Coordinates of C-alpha atoms in Angstrom, one line a residue:
M1 CA -41.3 8.4 1.8
I2 CA -36.9 6.4 1.8
L3 CA -36.4 2.8 2.6
I4 CA -32.9 1.9 2.8
T5 CA -32.2 -1.9 2.6
G6 CA -29.6 -3.6 4.4
A7 CA -29.6 -1.2 6.7
S8 CA -27.7 -3.8 9.3
G9 CA -24.5 -3.9 7.1
Q10 CA -21.9 -2.1 7.8
L11 CA -22.5 1.0 5.2
A12 CA -26.5 1.0 5.2
S13 CA -26.3 1.5 9.1
Q14 CA -24.6 4.7 8.9
I15 CA -26.3 5.8 6.2
V16 CA -29.3 5.4 8.2
A17 CA -27.8 6.7 10.9
R18 CA -26.7 10.6 9.0
A19 CA -29.2 10.8 7.9
R20 CA -31.6 11.0 10.5
Q21 CA -28.6 13.6 12.6
K22 CA -28.9 15.9 9.7
G23 CA -33.3 15.7 9.7
I24 CA -33.5 13.3 6.6
A25 CA -36.3 10.7 6.6
V26 CA -35.9 7.6 6.2
L27 CA -37.3 4.1 6.8
A28 CA -35.2 1.3 7.8
D29 CA -35.6 -2.2 6.0
S30 CA -33.5 -5.2 7.2
R31 CA -34.0 -9.3 8.6
T32 CA -32.5 -8.4 12.0
A33 CA -34.7 -6.8 14.1
G34 CA -35.7 -3.4 15.3
A35 CA -35.5 -2.4 11.7
D36 CA -39.3 0.0 11.0
R37 CA -39.9 -3.0 8.2
S38 CA -38.6 -6.4 7.9
I39 CA -37.6 -7.9 4.8
D40 CA -36.0 -9.9 3.5
F41 CA -34.6 -10.6 0.3
D42 CA -35.1 -14.2 -0.3
R43 CA -38.6 -13.9 1.1
S44 CA -41.2 -12.7 -1.6
E45 CA -44.1 -11.7 0.8
T46 CA -41.7 -9.2 2.7
L47 CA -41.2 -7.5 -0.4
D48 CA -43.4 -4.7 1.0
F49 CA -42.6 -1.1 -0.7
T50 CA -45.9 0.3 -0.3
G51 CA -46.0 4.6 0.3
V52 CA -42.3 4.0 -0.4
E53 CA -40.6 6.9 -3.7
T54 CA -37.8 6.6 -3.4
M55 CA -35.6 2.9 -2.1
L56 CA -31.9 3.3 -1.5
L57 CA -30.6 -0.9 -2.7
T58 CA -27.5 -1.6 -1.0
S59 CA -26.2 -4.2 -2.4
A60 CA -27.3 -7.7 -1.5
G61 CA -24.3 -9.4 0.5
S62 CA -22.2 -11.3 -0.5
A63 CA -23.1 -14.7 -2.0
E64 CA -22.9 -16.4 -5.5
D65 CA -24.2 -14.5 -8.5
D66 CA -27.1 -16.3 -9.1
C67 CA -28.3 -15.5 -5.0
V68 CA -27.4 -12.2 -5.9
V69 CA -29.3 -11.6 -9.2
R70 CA -32.7 -13.4 -8.2
R71 CA -32.7 -11.6 -4.5
H72 CA -31.6 -8.0 -6.9
G73 CA -34.5 -9.7 -9.9
A74 CA -36.7 -10.1 -6.8
V75 CA -36.9 -6.5 -5.4
L76 CA -36.6 -4.6 -9.0
A77 CA -39.7 -6.1 -9.9
A78 CA -42.1 -5.7 -6.1
A79 CA -40.6 -1.8 -6.8
R80 CA -41.3 -1.2 -9.9
A81 CA -45.3 -3.3 -8.8
Q82 CA -45.3 -1.0 -6.2
G83 CA -45.2 1.8 -7.3
V84 CA -41.6 3.1 -6.5
K85 CA -41.0 5.8 -8.1
H86 CA -36.2 6.3 -7.9
V87 CA -33.6 3.1 -6.7
V88 CA -30.5 4.6 -5.5
Y89 CA -27.6 1.6 -5.9
T90 CA -24.8 1.0 -4.6
S91 CA -23.1 -0.4 -7.1
L92 CA -18.7 -1.2 -8.2
T93 CA -16.7 1.0 -9.6
C94 CA -15.4 0.3 -12.7
A95 CA -12.1 -0.7 -12.1
S96 CA -13.3 -3.1 -10.3
D97 CA -14.4 -4.8 -13.1
H98 CA -11.7 -7.8 -12.9
L99 CA -12.9 -8.8 -9.7
G100 CA -14.7 -12.3 -8.9
F101 CA -18.7 -10.1 -7.3
A102 CA -18.2 -7.2 -10.5
L103 CA -21.2 -9.5 -12.3
A104 CA -23.7 -9.4 -10.4
H105 CA -23.3 -5.6 -9.6
R106 CA -23.8 -5.0 -13.5
W107 CA -26.6 -7.2 -14.2
T108 CA -28.6 -5.4 -11.7
E109 CA -27.3 -1.9 -13.3
R110 CA -28.9 -3.1 -16.4
E111 CA -32.0 -4.5 -15.4
L112 CA -32.6 -1.2 -13.3
R113 CA -31.5 1.6 -16.2
A114 CA -34.8 -1.2 -18.4
S115 CA -36.6 -1.6 -15.2
G116 CA -39.1 2.2 -15.7
M117 CA -38.1 3.3 -12.7
A118 CA -36.0 6.5 -12.0
W119 CA -31.9 5.4 -11.0
T120 CA -28.9 6.6 -9.5
I121 CA -25.9 4.2 -9.9
L122 CA -23.5 4.9 -6.4
R123 CA -20.1 3.0 -7.7
N124 CA -18.1 3.0 -4.6
G125 CA -15.1 1.7 -4.5
L126 CA -13.7 -1.6 -1.5
Y127 CA -13.4 0.3 0.9
A128 CA -10.2 1.2 3.2
E129 CA -11.7 -0.9 5.1
L130 CA -11.0 -3.9 4.3
I131 CA -8.6 -3.9 2.4
G132 CA -6.6 -3.2 5.1
S133 CA -7.9 -5.9 6.7
L134 CA -7.0 -7.9 4.0
A135 CA -3.2 -6.1 4.3
A136 CA -3.4 -7.0 8.6
P137 CA 0.3 -8.5 9.8
R138 CA 0.9 -12.8 10.2
E139 CA 3.1 -13.0 12.4
G140 CA 5.6 -9.8 12.1
V141 CA 5.0 -9.5 7.7
I142 CA 2.3 -8.2 5.6
S143 CA 2.6 -11.0 3.1
T144 CA -1.1 -10.7 1.3
P145 CA -0.5 -10.9 -2.5
F146 CA -1.2 -7.3 -3.6
G147 CA 2.6 -6.9 -5.4
E148 CA 3.4 -3.6 -5.7
G149 CA -0.3 -2.1 -7.5
R150 CA -2.1 0.9 -6.0
I151 CA -5.8 1.4 -5.0
S152 CA -7.8 3.6 -5.1
A153 CA -9.6 2.4 -1.7
V154 CA -12.3 5.2 -0.2
A155 CA -13.5 4.9 3.4
R156 CA -16.9 4.0 4.5
A157 CA -18.3 6.8 5.4
D158 CA -17.4 9.1 2.5
L159 CA -19.3 6.1 0.9
A160 CA -22.4 6.7 3.2
E161 CA -22.1 11.1 3.4
A162 CA -22.5 10.5 -1.2
A163 CA -25.2 8.1 -1.1
L164 CA -26.9 11.1 1.5
A165 CA -26.2 14.0 -0.7
V166 CA -28.2 12.1 -3.4
L167 CA -30.8 11.1 -1.2
S168 CA -31.5 14.5 0.1
D169 CA -32.5 15.3 -3.8
P170 CA -33.0 12.0 -5.1
V171 CA -34.3 14.2 -8.2
K172 CA -31.4 15.7 -9.3
H173 CA -29.6 13.2 -9.6
A174 CA -31.5 10.7 -11.7
G175 CA -30.3 9.1 -13.9
R176 CA -26.5 9.7 -12.5
C177 CA -24.2 7.2 -12.4
Y178 CA -21.2 8.1 -10.2
E179 CA -17.9 6.6 -10.2
L180 CA -16.9 6.7 -5.8
S181 CA -13.4 5.3 -6.2
G182 CA -11.1 7.2 -3.9
A183 CA -9.2 10.3 -3.7
A184 CA -5.9 9.0 -3.5
A185 CA -4.2 5.5 -4.4
F186 CA -2.0 3.8 -2.6
S187 CA -0.3 0.4 -2.0
I188 CA 0.0 -2.2 -0.4
A189 CA 4.1 -1.3 0.6
D190 CA 2.9 2.6 1.3
L191 CA 0.2 1.3 3.7
A192 CA 3.2 -1.1 5.5
Q193 CA 5.5 1.9 6.0
K194 CA 3.1 3.7 7.6
I195 CA 3.4 1.5 9.7
A196 CA 6.0 -0.1 10.3
I197 CA 5.9 -3.3 9.2
P198 CA 7.9 -6.0 6.4
Y199 CA 5.6 -6.0 3.0
E200 CA 6.5 -9.5 1.6
P201 CA 4.3 -10.0 -0.4
S202 CA 3.3 -13.8 -0.6
S203 CA 2.7 -15.5 -4.1
F204 CA -0.8 -16.2 -5.1
E205 CA -0.7 -20.4 -4.6
E206 CA 0.7 -19.4 -0.8
E207 CA -2.5 -17.1 0.1
R208 CA -4.6 -19.6 -2.4
A209 CA -3.0 -22.6 0.2
R210 CA -3.4 -20.7 3.8
L211 CA -6.4 -19.6 2.3
S212 CA -7.8 -22.9 1.8
P213 CA -8.1 -24.6 5.4
L214 CA -9.5 -21.1 6.8
P215 CA -14.0 -21.7 7.5
L216 CA -15.2 -19.6 4.0
F217 CA -18.0 -20.3 1.9
A218 CA -16.7 -21.7 -1.2
F219 CA -17.5 -19.0 -3.5
Q220 CA -15.2 -16.8 -1.1
P221 CA -11.4 -17.4 -2.1
P222 CA -12.0 -17.2 -5.3
M223 CA -13.8 -13.4 -4.7
L224 CA -10.7 -13.3 -2.1
M225 CA -8.1 -13.6 -4.9
S226 CA -9.6 -11.7 -7.1
I227 CA -8.4 -8.7 -5.3
S228 CA -4.8 -10.0 -4.8
S229 CA -5.0 -10.3 -8.7
A230 CA -7.0 -7.1 -9.4
A231 CA -4.7 -5.5 -7.1
A232 CA -1.0 -6.5 -8.3
A233 CA -1.7 -6.6 -11.8
G234 CA -2.6 -3.0 -11.2
F235 CA -6.3 -3.0 -12.3
L236 CA -7.9 -1.3 -9.3
E237 CA -6.7 2.3 -9.6
T238 CA -8.5 4.8 -11.1
H239 CA -7.7 8.1 -12.3
A240 CA -11.0 10.3 -12.0
T241 CA -13.4 9.8 -9.4
D242 CA -16.5 11.7 -8.9
L243 CA -16.4 11.6 -4.6
V244 CA -16.0 15.4 -4.8
A245 CA -18.1 16.1 -6.2
L246 CA -20.5 14.5 -3.1
V247 CA -18.0 14.2 -0.8
P248 CA -16.0 17.6 -1.2
T249 CA -13.3 16.6 1.5
P250 CA -13.1 13.1 2.1
L251 CA -11.4 11.4 4.7
D252 CA -7.7 9.6 4.6
A253 CA -8.4 6.5 3.2
L254 CA -5.1 5.0 3.5
E255 CA -4.7 6.2 7.5
I256 CA -8.5 4.2 7.9
A257 CA -6.6 1.4 5.4
C258 CA -3.6 2.0 8.6
A259 CA -6.4 1.4 11.1
A260 CA -7.7 -1.8 10.2
A261 CA -4.8 -3.3 9.7
R262 CA -3.5 -2.8 12.8
Q263 CA -7.0 -3.8 14.2
S264 CA -7.1 -7.2 12.4
A265 CA -4.2 -8.3 13.8
Q266 CA -4.5 -7.9 17.6

């Protein structure tokens, strides 16, 4: 049996839907109503993995590092105790180590490797949809402070297909760590040119001032700023990816980012 956690999320929901379309039997886990199993990472009594041989552990979402580490640690401990044989984890690409949310991913990778269970790590690049939404025009100008740095973003749909390639034959992919950044990097200047909107990047100080009054959790502005600073410094471009080994014909990440920027501007 294959269990997919966080099935109400944008990535995991695509994996569940595509798996069922392809005839891959999966169970969907979520805290929301309608899931095959109602599992809450914050409530140990709900961590029911009985009968699960392979689990796709979708990262526990946006939260403080200690919260994510606690959640992932509890899930891995329960999975091991209940006989799960193989865990596939959606992590973060190595190029993103400068981001403010990388630490919990690297901790989880370390714990998973030491767990005694078989493992596969999917180091996902930043979503093209996320980059596009961050670059959404405001008052007719794109001002996100990404500088001229290029970003190896990847379509969420491609990451879902990569996960399915692994889940269709988990044993074949055991002990593998896949770097799943986008196959073709682009800059925000490229995006701006494509949607015919001026690009006038703001300073980091101006961006912090813009974020400060927004209804965000305390940890979110530093995380968002880390994307800006890593992009501007050129740390989000990769020159090698395993994506095409799992998804032979990736989608055009720039086109998807452009669509997200247009939609977010509306």
